[in-house]
């Protein structure tokens, strides 16, 4: 007996929601068999309440955590989803995806969570205010300064996603939004909705997500944008036509809703004239073209649509691509043994791709490999199994005798289709290749295969402004490269012009897309209060030498654990004289006998020095001796210096002193210690700044680790 087809539920207001039984719905079908798997509908869903829930409950709950707290949750979530991959692969196979395709989608999405977790903890503060750039002095006496800060936007990030990567497409946007502290409302595309919903179910089951931080609208929800205002943002992925439609929505065009789009893109792969058949670069080019035509049956926004090759190599490229397809590609139901390329997402998608290819054939493209006829498909389930209703298509390679034909530079066939176009090499070829690539009017990615540095430089600098990412493949990285079609979370994914102008990935930059940059002006004390970072000129509690601000009774900050330490806690040393013997001894013991430290005549001729001067590293070492608190205590280690500048030379007879101020305190969420950044200034006897830098230390949260264990069992890891 056939069981009733279930409707894919939405997850809203922290609960699962279903439309009324009789509500109009769209069928979600198995891409290979045509079997109806589920129904998709969000008819009757109160979208205003969904958005309000994100703005209130989601914002509040995410705001209870710091950036590091949220980063850790991303790691936990990634670990949890790793354990549920098999069940997601099974659902993914229903969308036509092979095991390899599913791994790109599911493992790739989980990988994005891991990457943002570790980048967030390494590159963002353990707070909710991100300071950007240097402090700008705005008054002569230092009482009025300015800088930029980022804080999260106050609304929701509404994802409108394409059908091709239901999991990765969601997680690549979710991770940076979550890290920023912005709740997500995800509206996946109708095909693949059941896979996106299965992934959301796993995320909800994990119990890791704070209330309101993720909601799923499992239906078309055409009026979702009606609910949004200037507090919210839309992260769109899909066709250029839909992007244009949504951009024109009054809440976007006039209401201040932030809108980013990742749209279609006619990505190029360019073969250098040096990359003759038989070279590793030629091989890498052929491999890339075939991979991009067949992974996910070519339904990838990053897929290579235009293979731009030296005119004389067109035939060789077509033959090699055709041979590799014949050798490796078996089209069919991805659940069948031996199949290497699955179905397109739906019969509608298949019809669209075929129509695009027919339009290209009519516009001058010539069929060089493959056919538009339905491919022979291994029918594991036997005759009558329904495989005939699958959205199968052979890989199609088109040859373009006229490389300027408009259709190859404007029509996207979102399937296993690529065109080959030739460029003249009479002037080296680079400028011609650049000109053809530019006809795509802005793309997500291009690959250049060449081992000629001049060709590579000319092409990359020529096309970079029209691309979000450029991959250069030669014999050195062809085997280790992550490939043309795989965006990595550390680097930009997005592109100008036709590609939509967005940037959904790009390391911490993509977190900041969910935040507002604000210029803050005020006194050092007020900017310290706002940012949690000590600013020069703000109040301090100084221990140490009374002559230089030390106050009797103040405890040396190195004796304070993180529980006691406050930003602005400082130490001022007394003066230490510098003698020629000290400089000579340092030169001899280190071997740094640079003439400015050893030869008075030569040193006097140096435009920067008055004569023999002390080594900068001698001064930095002495400064450590001046500020250190030698007995065991809460400071566990010094793990580096940053921003070191030597500003005033120190000669024999001068003296130096050091002032150290706790500038930024970052307790680690998972460890018994955290990082403290110390603003450090070395002055001479006249008060001139000799050197300035940040000292980085690891400090215990409570002053107990050392005392309680004597010797620590675990060695703290520097960041
Ligand atoms: P699409 O038809 O533009 O649909 C994209 C999303 O927009 C779907 O969730 C769709 O929902 C929704 N949508 C469509 N019309 C809408 C409307 N009037 N109001 C509100 N939402 C609307 O694109 P697709 O067919 O899913 O994806 C294929 C395209 O996406 C290709 O052109 C491909 O190049 C592009 N793509 C780009 C990237 C990238 O990163 N640049 C990535 C993947 C795909 P329904 O499904 O409910 O209609």
XYZ file of C-alpha atoms in Angstrom, residues 20-719:
700
model
C -3.176 22.676 6.469
C -3.740 19.331 4.789
C -5.511 20.856 1.795
C -3.056 23.697 1.190
C -1.698 24.014 -2.365
C 1.761 22.470 -2.583
C 4.479 21.605 -5.080
C 5.771 18.062 -5.487
C 9.396 17.338 -4.696
C 10.472 14.401 -6.862
C 13.354 11.996 -6.922
C 15.579 13.370 -9.708
C 16.398 9.903 -11.069
C 13.059 8.113 -10.833
C 10.523 10.906 -10.872
C 8.900 9.450 -7.751
C 7.109 12.068 -5.632
C 9.020 12.194 -2.347
C 7.406 15.053 -0.512
C 5.218 18.086 -0.905
C 6.486 21.604 -0.433
C 4.336 24.432 0.857
C 4.527 27.295 3.307
C 0.957 28.347 2.572
C -0.562 30.043 5.612
C 2.721 30.548 7.445
C 2.787 33.804 9.436
C 5.985 35.231 7.960
C 5.721 38.456 9.965
C 5.883 36.401 13.163
C 8.880 34.472 11.809
C 10.810 37.669 11.136
C 9.795 39.149 14.482
C 10.963 36.007 16.278
C 14.412 36.383 14.705
C 14.597 40.072 15.571
C 13.587 39.522 19.180
C 14.274 36.024 20.541
C 17.041 35.220 18.046
C 18.851 38.500 18.563
C 18.576 38.279 22.330
C 19.730 34.672 22.605
C 22.657 35.092 20.225
C 23.615 38.298 22.008
C 24.060 36.380 25.270
C 27.143 34.764 23.736
C 30.379 36.395 22.690
C 31.940 35.818 19.287
C 34.107 33.059 20.751
C 31.102 31.464 22.441
C 29.286 31.369 19.106
C 32.423 30.131 17.336
C 32.571 27.194 19.734
C 28.959 26.352 19.065
C 29.767 26.224 15.350
C 32.486 23.690 16.107
C 30.162 21.589 18.244
C 27.518 21.743 15.540
C 29.995 20.694 12.854
C 31.068 17.730 14.990
C 27.446 16.733 15.524
C 26.542 16.985 11.821
C 29.575 14.867 10.951
C 27.846 12.040 12.771
C 24.680 12.446 10.687
C 26.252 12.573 7.257
C 25.151 9.120 6.101
C 21.464 9.916 6.499
C 21.973 13.224 4.674
C 23.820 11.447 1.825
C 20.803 9.181 1.378
C 18.474 12.170 1.021
C 21.019 13.911 -1.212
C 21.046 10.934 -3.618
C 17.344 11.629 -4.223
C 18.329 15.019 -5.686
C 20.435 13.271 -8.352
C 23.706 13.721 -6.501
C 26.437 11.061 -6.577
C 28.300 10.258 -3.380
C 31.060 12.650 -4.498
C 28.519 15.420 -5.221
C 26.936 14.854 -1.810
C 30.281 15.147 -0.125
C 30.877 18.507 -1.808
C 27.509 19.664 -0.489
C 27.385 18.077 2.970
C 31.012 17.675 4.015
C 31.764 20.987 2.325
C 29.072 22.690 4.405
C 30.328 21.104 7.621
C 33.851 22.187 6.686
C 32.657 25.793 6.434
C 31.367 25.566 10.037
C 34.737 24.254 11.243
C 36.648 26.935 9.378
C 34.543 29.799 10.699
C 34.789 28.377 14.195
C 38.550 28.423 14.220
C 38.919 31.681 12.287
C 36.423 33.343 14.617
C 38.387 32.365 17.690
C 41.717 33.323 16.157
C 40.806 36.522 14.369
C 37.898 38.027 16.285
C 37.796 39.334 19.846
C 35.987 37.436 22.578
C 33.336 40.162 22.728
C 30.647 41.591 20.500
C 32.462 44.698 19.283
C 35.070 44.413 16.559
C 37.506 47.304 16.286
C 38.837 47.970 12.816
C 41.900 49.926 11.807
C 44.086 52.308 13.753
C 42.953 55.037 16.144
C 42.794 58.425 14.435
C 44.024 61.309 16.615
C 41.522 64.150 16.145
C 42.865 66.694 18.644
C 46.355 67.911 19.456
C 46.236 66.931 23.129
C 44.896 63.419 22.489
C 41.627 64.008 24.351
C 39.527 63.494 21.185
C 40.109 60.440 19.005
C 38.182 58.345 16.496
C 38.080 54.809 15.115
C 35.768 52.309 13.454
C 33.840 49.546 15.152
C 31.585 46.776 13.863
C 28.463 45.635 15.685
C 25.914 43.124 14.365
C 22.891 44.322 12.393
C 19.745 44.345 14.538
C 17.523 42.142 12.361
C 17.556 38.829 10.508
C 19.622 37.399 7.681
C 17.119 35.987 5.212
C 18.734 33.428 2.934
C 17.061 32.798 -0.411
C 18.979 29.880 -1.864
C 19.486 28.097 -5.170
C 18.615 24.443 -5.576
C 22.034 23.056 -6.402
C 23.736 22.831 -2.986
C 20.948 22.642 -0.395
C 23.331 22.046 2.562
C 26.524 23.899 1.686
C 24.490 26.783 0.241
C 22.779 27.172 3.607
C 25.785 26.628 5.877
C 28.138 28.928 3.977
C 25.786 31.806 4.829
C 24.693 30.533 8.230
C 28.236 30.296 9.648
C 29.249 33.959 9.203
C 25.788 35.215 10.216
C 25.793 33.105 13.380
C 29.318 34.185 14.255
C 28.287 37.830 13.845
C 25.312 37.154 16.133
C 22.624 37.547 13.475
C 19.686 35.066 13.383
C 19.076 33.251 10.092
C 15.835 32.577 8.269
C 16.541 30.167 5.440
C 14.323 29.750 2.410
C 15.810 26.971 0.279
C 14.787 26.426 -3.338
C 11.856 24.089 -3.863
C 13.906 21.338 -5.587
C 16.148 19.965 -2.827
C 13.937 21.472 -0.100
C 13.640 18.066 1.601
C 17.442 17.820 1.841
C 17.776 21.342 3.298
C 14.998 20.453 5.762
C 16.777 17.213 6.744
C 19.910 19.234 7.483
C 17.920 21.760 9.535
C 16.320 18.886 11.440
C 19.752 17.556 12.339
C 20.874 21.039 13.419
C 17.794 21.426 15.608
C 18.163 17.894 17.029
C 21.695 18.761 18.102
C 20.258 21.054 20.773
C 23.267 23.297 20.194
C 21.563 26.254 18.557
C 20.181 29.055 20.739
C 16.417 29.688 20.345
C 15.516 31.868 17.382
C 18.943 31.587 15.773
C 17.760 29.438 12.839
C 14.360 29.198 11.174
C 13.406 27.320 8.018
C 10.685 28.437 5.653
C 9.999 25.283 3.649
C 8.004 26.788 0.830
C 8.073 29.420 -1.861
C 7.063 32.251 0.513
C 6.930 34.843 -2.238
C 5.974 37.603 0.235
C 8.899 37.040 2.614
C 10.592 40.287 1.576
C 7.398 42.224 2.409
C 8.186 41.630 6.088
C 11.707 43.049 6.040
C 13.060 46.515 6.778
C 16.366 48.320 7.210
C 17.335 46.086 10.154
C 17.423 42.969 8.008
C 19.436 41.600 5.128
C 18.752 39.252 2.246
C 21.484 36.907 1.054
C 20.312 35.689 -2.315
C 21.727 32.895 -4.462
C 20.086 32.010 -7.742
C 19.581 33.306 -11.238
C 20.355 36.862 -12.314
C 16.704 37.260 -13.320
C 15.382 36.471 -9.819
C 18.062 38.672 -8.263
C 16.941 41.584 -10.432
C 13.330 40.979 -9.420
C 14.110 40.888 -5.704
C 16.412 43.927 -5.918
C 13.457 45.867 -7.269
C 11.338 44.996 -4.217
C 10.333 48.305 -2.559
C 11.758 47.183 0.797
C 15.120 46.692 -0.903
C 15.105 49.563 -3.405
C 13.632 52.110 -0.982
C 13.344 50.514 2.433
C 16.986 49.946 3.276
C 16.990 46.129 3.374
C 20.567 45.077 2.698
C 20.731 42.829 -0.333
C 23.599 40.703 -1.576
C 23.363 38.433 -4.572
C 25.330 35.524 -5.932
C 23.967 34.864 -9.375
C 24.865 32.990 -12.504
C 28.226 33.280 -14.081
C 29.890 32.216 -17.337
C 33.167 31.210 -15.786
C 36.216 30.764 -17.977
C 39.208 28.458 -17.982
C 42.118 29.837 -19.997
C 44.824 27.631 -21.474
C 48.244 29.249 -21.992
C 49.999 28.914 -25.371
C 52.858 27.181 -23.533
C 50.521 24.451 -22.273
C 50.827 22.094 -25.216
C 49.365 18.575 -25.165
C 51.563 16.393 -22.999
C 52.402 19.149 -20.523
C 51.089 18.951 -16.941
C 49.243 22.237 -17.538
C 47.333 20.796 -20.521
C 46.431 17.750 -18.450
C 45.264 19.960 -15.569
C 43.138 21.985 -17.962
C 41.409 18.928 -19.428
C 40.831 17.455 -15.959
C 39.340 20.740 -14.741
C 36.986 21.110 -17.709
C 35.654 17.548 -17.385
C 35.336 17.779 -13.601
C 33.404 21.024 -13.862
C 31.114 19.634 -16.556
C 30.239 16.523 -14.580
C 30.387 17.201 -10.816
C 26.798 17.830 -9.724
C 25.926 17.263 -13.412
C 27.353 20.715 -14.111
C 24.786 22.434 -11.899
C 27.396 24.581 -10.237
C 27.498 28.345 -10.252
C 31.281 28.053 -10.488
C 31.374 25.496 -13.326
C 33.552 26.230 -16.358
C 31.227 27.382 -19.138
C 33.879 28.767 -21.491
C 37.142 26.963 -22.256
C 39.290 29.691 -23.805
C 42.241 28.088 -25.619
C 44.874 29.019 -28.220
C 43.260 28.709 -31.675
C 45.698 26.032 -32.730
C 44.809 23.844 -29.721
C 41.027 23.872 -30.138
C 40.959 20.473 -31.845
C 43.356 18.926 -29.336
C 41.298 20.210 -26.415
C 38.030 18.927 -27.875
C 39.566 15.493 -28.522
C 41.089 15.263 -25.042
C 37.909 16.388 -23.257
C 35.829 13.942 -25.326
C 38.249 11.089 -24.605
C 38.215 11.756 -20.879
C 34.408 11.902 -20.801
C 34.198 8.600 -22.728
C 36.669 7.039 -20.360
C 35.238 8.206 -17.063
C 31.663 9.376 -17.248
C 28.756 7.014 -16.645
C 25.432 8.839 -16.388
C 22.698 7.355 -14.246
C 20.933 6.998 -10.933
C 23.645 7.853 -8.397
C 22.562 4.886 -6.252
C 23.611 2.520 -9.052
C 27.081 0.962 -8.880
C 29.536 2.511 -11.331
C 27.594 5.723 -11.997
C 29.844 8.786 -11.958
C 27.422 11.522 -13.005
C 23.921 11.779 -11.600
C 20.732 13.388 -12.827
C 19.879 17.067 -13.086
C 17.696 18.289 -10.229
C 14.395 17.983 -12.079
C 12.791 17.461 -15.467
C 12.114 21.216 -15.565
C 15.816 21.849 -15.081
C 16.603 19.340 -17.836
C 14.213 21.121 -20.196
C 15.836 24.484 -19.375
C 19.328 23.177 -20.064
C 18.316 21.528 -23.319
C 16.611 24.747 -24.433
C 19.753 26.743 -23.641
C 21.908 24.307 -25.649
C 19.505 24.449 -28.582
C 19.663 28.248 -28.494
C 23.456 28.036 -28.535
C 23.419 25.617 -31.478
C 21.200 28.052 -33.339
C 23.597 30.887 -32.500
C 26.735 29.310 -33.975
C 27.802 26.667 -31.461
C 28.637 23.263 -32.958
C 28.203 19.992 -31.142
C 31.754 18.694 -30.558
C 30.996 15.953 -28.054
C 27.837 14.456 -26.527
C 24.235 14.525 -27.606
C 20.949 16.074 -26.647
C 19.265 12.694 -26.973
C 18.479 10.982 -23.656
C 21.532 9.013 -22.598
C 21.502 5.279 -22.084
C 21.184 4.899 -18.351
C 21.973 1.785 -16.339
C 18.649 0.725 -14.899
C 19.567 -0.989 -11.666
C 15.961 -1.318 -10.606
C 15.010 -3.107 -13.797
C 12.513 -2.236 -16.552
C 9.553 -0.192 -15.433
C 11.375 1.140 -12.412
C 10.700 4.694 -13.421
C 14.261 5.508 -14.457
C 12.846 6.764 -17.732
C 11.409 9.682 -15.824
C 14.853 10.703 -14.554
C 16.388 14.077 -15.483
C 19.437 12.565 -17.207
C 21.621 14.301 -19.735
C 24.954 13.538 -21.412
C 27.826 15.976 -21.027
C 27.788 18.325 -24.025
C 30.862 20.081 -25.396
C 30.247 22.824 -27.945
C 32.809 24.197 -30.359
C 32.551 27.911 -31.162
C 34.283 28.720 -34.475
C 33.343 32.364 -33.846
C 34.734 33.053 -30.384
C 32.903 36.389 -30.280
C 29.437 34.900 -30.778
C 27.229 36.630 -28.213
C 25.437 33.460 -27.095
C 28.488 31.768 -25.539
C 29.181 34.874 -23.466
C 25.591 35.485 -22.377
C 23.637 32.198 -22.176
C 23.982 30.003 -19.127
C 23.135 26.317 -19.588
C 23.036 25.263 -15.921
C 24.057 21.679 -16.565
C 26.887 19.546 -18.000
C 27.651 21.956 -20.827
C 30.806 23.803 -21.823
C 31.925 25.723 -24.923
C 35.401 25.826 -26.473
C 36.590 29.118 -27.982
C 39.912 29.923 -29.574
C 42.105 32.996 -29.280
C 44.827 34.211 -31.590
C 48.367 33.957 -30.206
C 50.005 36.357 -32.661
C 50.964 38.818 -29.882
C 51.547 36.208 -27.181
C 47.841 35.614 -26.639
C 47.360 37.080 -23.179
C 45.501 40.221 -24.257
C 43.201 38.197 -26.537
C 42.437 35.704 -23.760
C 41.682 38.579 -21.384
C 39.394 40.216 -23.947
C 37.364 37.025 -24.438
C 37.123 36.320 -20.694
C 35.862 39.877 -20.172
C 32.910 39.235 -22.496
C 31.385 37.218 -19.647
C 30.717 40.592 -17.969
C 31.798 39.564 -14.480
C 32.262 36.043 -13.121
C 32.723 34.118 -9.909
C 35.931 32.384 -10.893
C 38.401 31.780 -13.693
C 41.225 29.272 -14.008
C 44.454 29.960 -15.874
C 46.515 26.902 -16.835
C 50.030 27.901 -17.780
C 53.600 27.570 -16.613
C 54.657 30.875 -18.204
C 54.888 33.563 -15.485
C 54.584 36.426 -17.991
C 51.411 35.015 -19.548
C 49.975 34.275 -16.088
C 50.747 37.766 -14.781
C 49.253 39.499 -17.809
C 46.109 37.372 -17.771
C 45.537 37.448 -13.998
C 46.003 41.212 -13.681
C 43.882 41.650 -16.816
C 40.905 39.639 -15.573
C 41.108 40.037 -11.769
C 38.799 43.059 -11.579
C 36.130 41.072 -13.394
C 36.347 38.057 -11.094
C 35.865 37.158 -7.462
C 38.506 34.419 -7.577
C 41.253 33.379 -9.989
C 42.953 29.977 -9.800
C 46.347 29.521 -11.438
C 47.196 25.904 -12.209
C 50.630 24.757 -13.226
C 52.756 21.672 -12.659
C 53.513 22.760 -9.098
C 49.981 22.932 -7.701
C 47.910 20.905 -10.163
C 47.758 17.941 -7.761
C 47.309 19.881 -4.517
C 44.847 22.506 -5.750
C 41.318 22.434 -4.322
C 40.078 22.949 -7.873
C 38.327 25.516 -10.017
C 34.822 24.879 -8.798
C 35.350 24.739 -5.042
C 35.113 28.003 -3.163
C 37.027 27.901 0.129
C 35.648 29.646 3.215
C 38.894 31.519 3.817
C 38.742 33.330 0.486
C 36.199 35.352 -1.443
C 33.298 33.545 -3.065
C 31.237 35.937 -5.114
C 31.980 38.115 -8.068
C 31.217 41.384 -9.825
C 28.811 42.172 -12.639
C 26.813 39.229 -13.889
C 27.938 37.184 -10.853
C 25.773 39.445 -8.692
C 28.289 41.703 -6.944
C 28.129 39.726 -3.706
C 30.704 38.145 -1.452
C 29.099 35.428 0.658
C 32.415 33.936 1.705
C 35.766 35.530 2.373
C 36.944 34.711 5.857
C 36.196 37.264 8.538
C 35.118 39.754 5.885
C 31.972 37.707 5.381
C 31.219 37.974 9.110
C 31.494 41.740 8.815
C 28.935 41.724 6.000
C 26.457 40.971 8.791
C 27.616 43.930 10.845
C 27.423 47.693 10.615
C 30.652 49.692 10.517
C 30.372 52.801 12.646
C 32.832 55.629 13.240
C 33.122 56.288 16.970
C 34.517 59.608 18.163
C 35.194 60.533 21.750
C 37.777 60.625 24.523
C 40.180 57.722 25.147
C 38.247 56.790 28.314
C 34.930 56.583 26.486
C 36.358 54.628 23.539
C 37.953 52.244 26.035
C 34.570 51.767 27.690
C 32.816 51.141 24.352
C 35.317 48.733 22.848
C 36.746 46.945 25.879
C 40.200 47.756 24.494
C 42.460 50.171 26.420
C 43.253 53.320 24.389
C 46.322 55.488 24.879
C 45.383 58.428 27.095
C 42.710 56.496 29.030
C 42.907 56.019 32.806
C 45.364 53.493 34.202
C 46.167 52.007 37.593
C 49.952 52.021 37.557
C 52.158 49.913 39.801
C 55.889 50.560 39.996
C 58.064 53.622 39.917
C 56.405 56.662 41.524
C 58.411 59.041 39.328
C 56.706 57.587 36.269
C 53.182 57.366 37.607
C 53.418 54.320 39.906
C 51.035 54.435 42.852
C 51.946 52.870 46.177
C 49.823 49.820 46.944
C 49.031 48.988 43.281
C 49.814 45.342 42.564
C 52.070 44.470 39.623
C 49.649 43.360 36.879
C 51.695 40.180 36.290
C 50.569 39.067 39.744
C 46.900 39.250 38.735
C 44.932 36.373 37.244
C 42.294 37.107 34.629
C 39.762 37.161 37.459
C 41.490 40.224 38.900
C 43.146 41.870 35.923
C 41.379 44.857 34.327
C 42.253 46.732 31.165
C 44.269 49.786 32.178
C 46.210 47.878 34.860
C 49.778 48.940 34.249
C 53.364 48.810 35.405
C 56.015 51.556 35.061
C 59.670 50.675 35.530
C 62.501 52.924 36.630
C 65.344 54.039 34.324
C 68.167 51.757 33.270
C 71.334 53.371 31.900
C 72.884 52.151 28.645
C 76.693 51.951 28.373
C 79.023 51.312 25.461
C 80.153 48.125 27.229
C 76.562 46.865 27.236
C 76.276 47.480 23.487
C 79.633 45.876 22.728
C 78.867 42.858 24.911
C 75.501 42.368 23.169
C 77.157 42.656 19.748
C 79.719 40.045 20.705
C 77.359 37.595 22.338
C 74.784 37.730 19.526
C 77.173 38.177 16.631
C 75.177 41.210 15.490
C 78.197 43.430 14.809
C 76.436 45.712 12.357
C 78.602 48.801 12.058
C 76.079 51.098 13.773
C 76.724 49.147 17.002
C 80.499 48.683 16.631
C 82.214 51.259 14.390
C 81.961 54.848 15.683
C 83.240 56.475 12.463
C 80.948 54.558 10.131
C 78.005 54.906 12.560
C 78.413 58.699 12.641
C 77.996 58.805 8.849
C 74.662 56.982 9.035
C 71.873 59.552 8.421
C 69.682 58.114 11.209
C 72.158 57.631 14.046
C 74.181 60.067 16.186
C 77.042 57.522 16.414
C 77.098 54.067 17.966
C 73.588 53.072 19.030
C 72.143 50.217 21.064
C 70.592 47.275 19.241
C 66.814 47.457 19.181
C 66.674 43.846 20.375
C 68.905 44.691 23.317
C 66.370 47.340 24.351
C 63.426 44.979 23.936
C 65.254 42.333 25.998
C 66.046 44.853 28.686
C 62.472 46.055 28.706
C 61.407 42.467 29.501
C 63.889 42.497 32.358
C 62.444 45.784 33.568
C 58.805 44.707 33.612
C 59.073 41.033 34.506
C 57.787 39.609 37.793
C 60.085 36.615 38.130
C 58.320 34.435 40.713
C 55.776 31.817 39.536
C 52.352 33.385 39.156
C 49.365 33.688 36.855
C 51.389 34.733 33.767
C 52.177 31.464 32.028
C 54.042 32.460 28.891
C 54.965 35.216 26.502
C 53.992 34.027 23.034
C 55.085 36.939 20.911
C 55.279 40.589 20.074
C 53.284 42.541 17.533
C 53.601 45.917 15.877
C 57.195 46.459 17.074
C 58.627 49.803 15.929
C 61.943 51.388 16.878
C 61.359 55.130 16.864
C 64.243 56.934 18.603
C 67.861 55.689 18.596
C 69.500 55.076 21.979
C 73.180 55.925 22.416
C 75.626 55.053 25.183
C 74.884 57.358 28.112
C 71.121 57.351 27.490
C 68.698 55.529 29.808
C 65.522 53.627 29.053
C 62.390 52.723 30.984
C 59.274 50.765 30.055
C 55.545 51.111 30.663
C 53.283 48.108 30.201
C 49.496 48.417 30.139
C 46.862 45.685 29.903
C 45.165 46.563 26.611
C 42.977 43.614 25.702
C 41.962 40.611 27.799
C 40.548 37.535 26.020
C 39.698 34.617 28.306
C 39.432 31.366 26.335
C 36.063 29.737 26.580
C 37.509 26.216 26.609
C 40.689 26.650 28.669
C 41.815 27.710 32.141
C 43.695 30.636 30.698
C 43.391 33.372 28.109
C 45.373 35.916 26.144
C 46.384 39.320 27.422
C 47.736 41.928 25.036
C 49.938 44.526 26.718
C 50.542 47.948 25.248
C 54.283 48.414 25.731
C 56.259 51.641 25.379
C 59.981 52.137 25.937
C 60.957 55.754 26.662
C 64.362 57.366 27.056
C 65.387 59.685 29.889
C 63.809 62.633 28.019
C 60.449 60.927 27.642
C 60.923 60.309 23.879
C 59.372 57.089 22.649
C 62.208 54.694 21.818
C 60.058 51.702 20.872
C 56.433 50.681 20.997
C 54.843 47.258 20.585
C 52.297 44.833 21.960
C 53.470 42.005 24.203
C 51.270 38.894 23.983
C 50.965 36.641 27.022
C 48.949 33.688 28.252
C 47.499 34.287 31.714
C 45.569 31.968 34.034
C 41.910 32.658 34.669
C 42.414 31.924 38.373
C 45.802 31.951 40.000
C 45.571 28.221 40.685
C 46.995 26.207 37.804
C 50.570 26.487 38.909
C 49.869 26.392 42.609
C 47.498 23.451 42.533
C 49.427 21.227 40.170
C 52.982 22.270 40.756
C 53.848 21.227 37.244
C 51.071 21.554 34.736
C 49.793 18.380 33.162
C 48.881 20.048 29.865
C 50.911 22.540 27.962
C 48.856 25.602 27.005
C 48.598 26.159 23.264
C 49.382 29.652 22.000
C 46.772 30.864 19.516
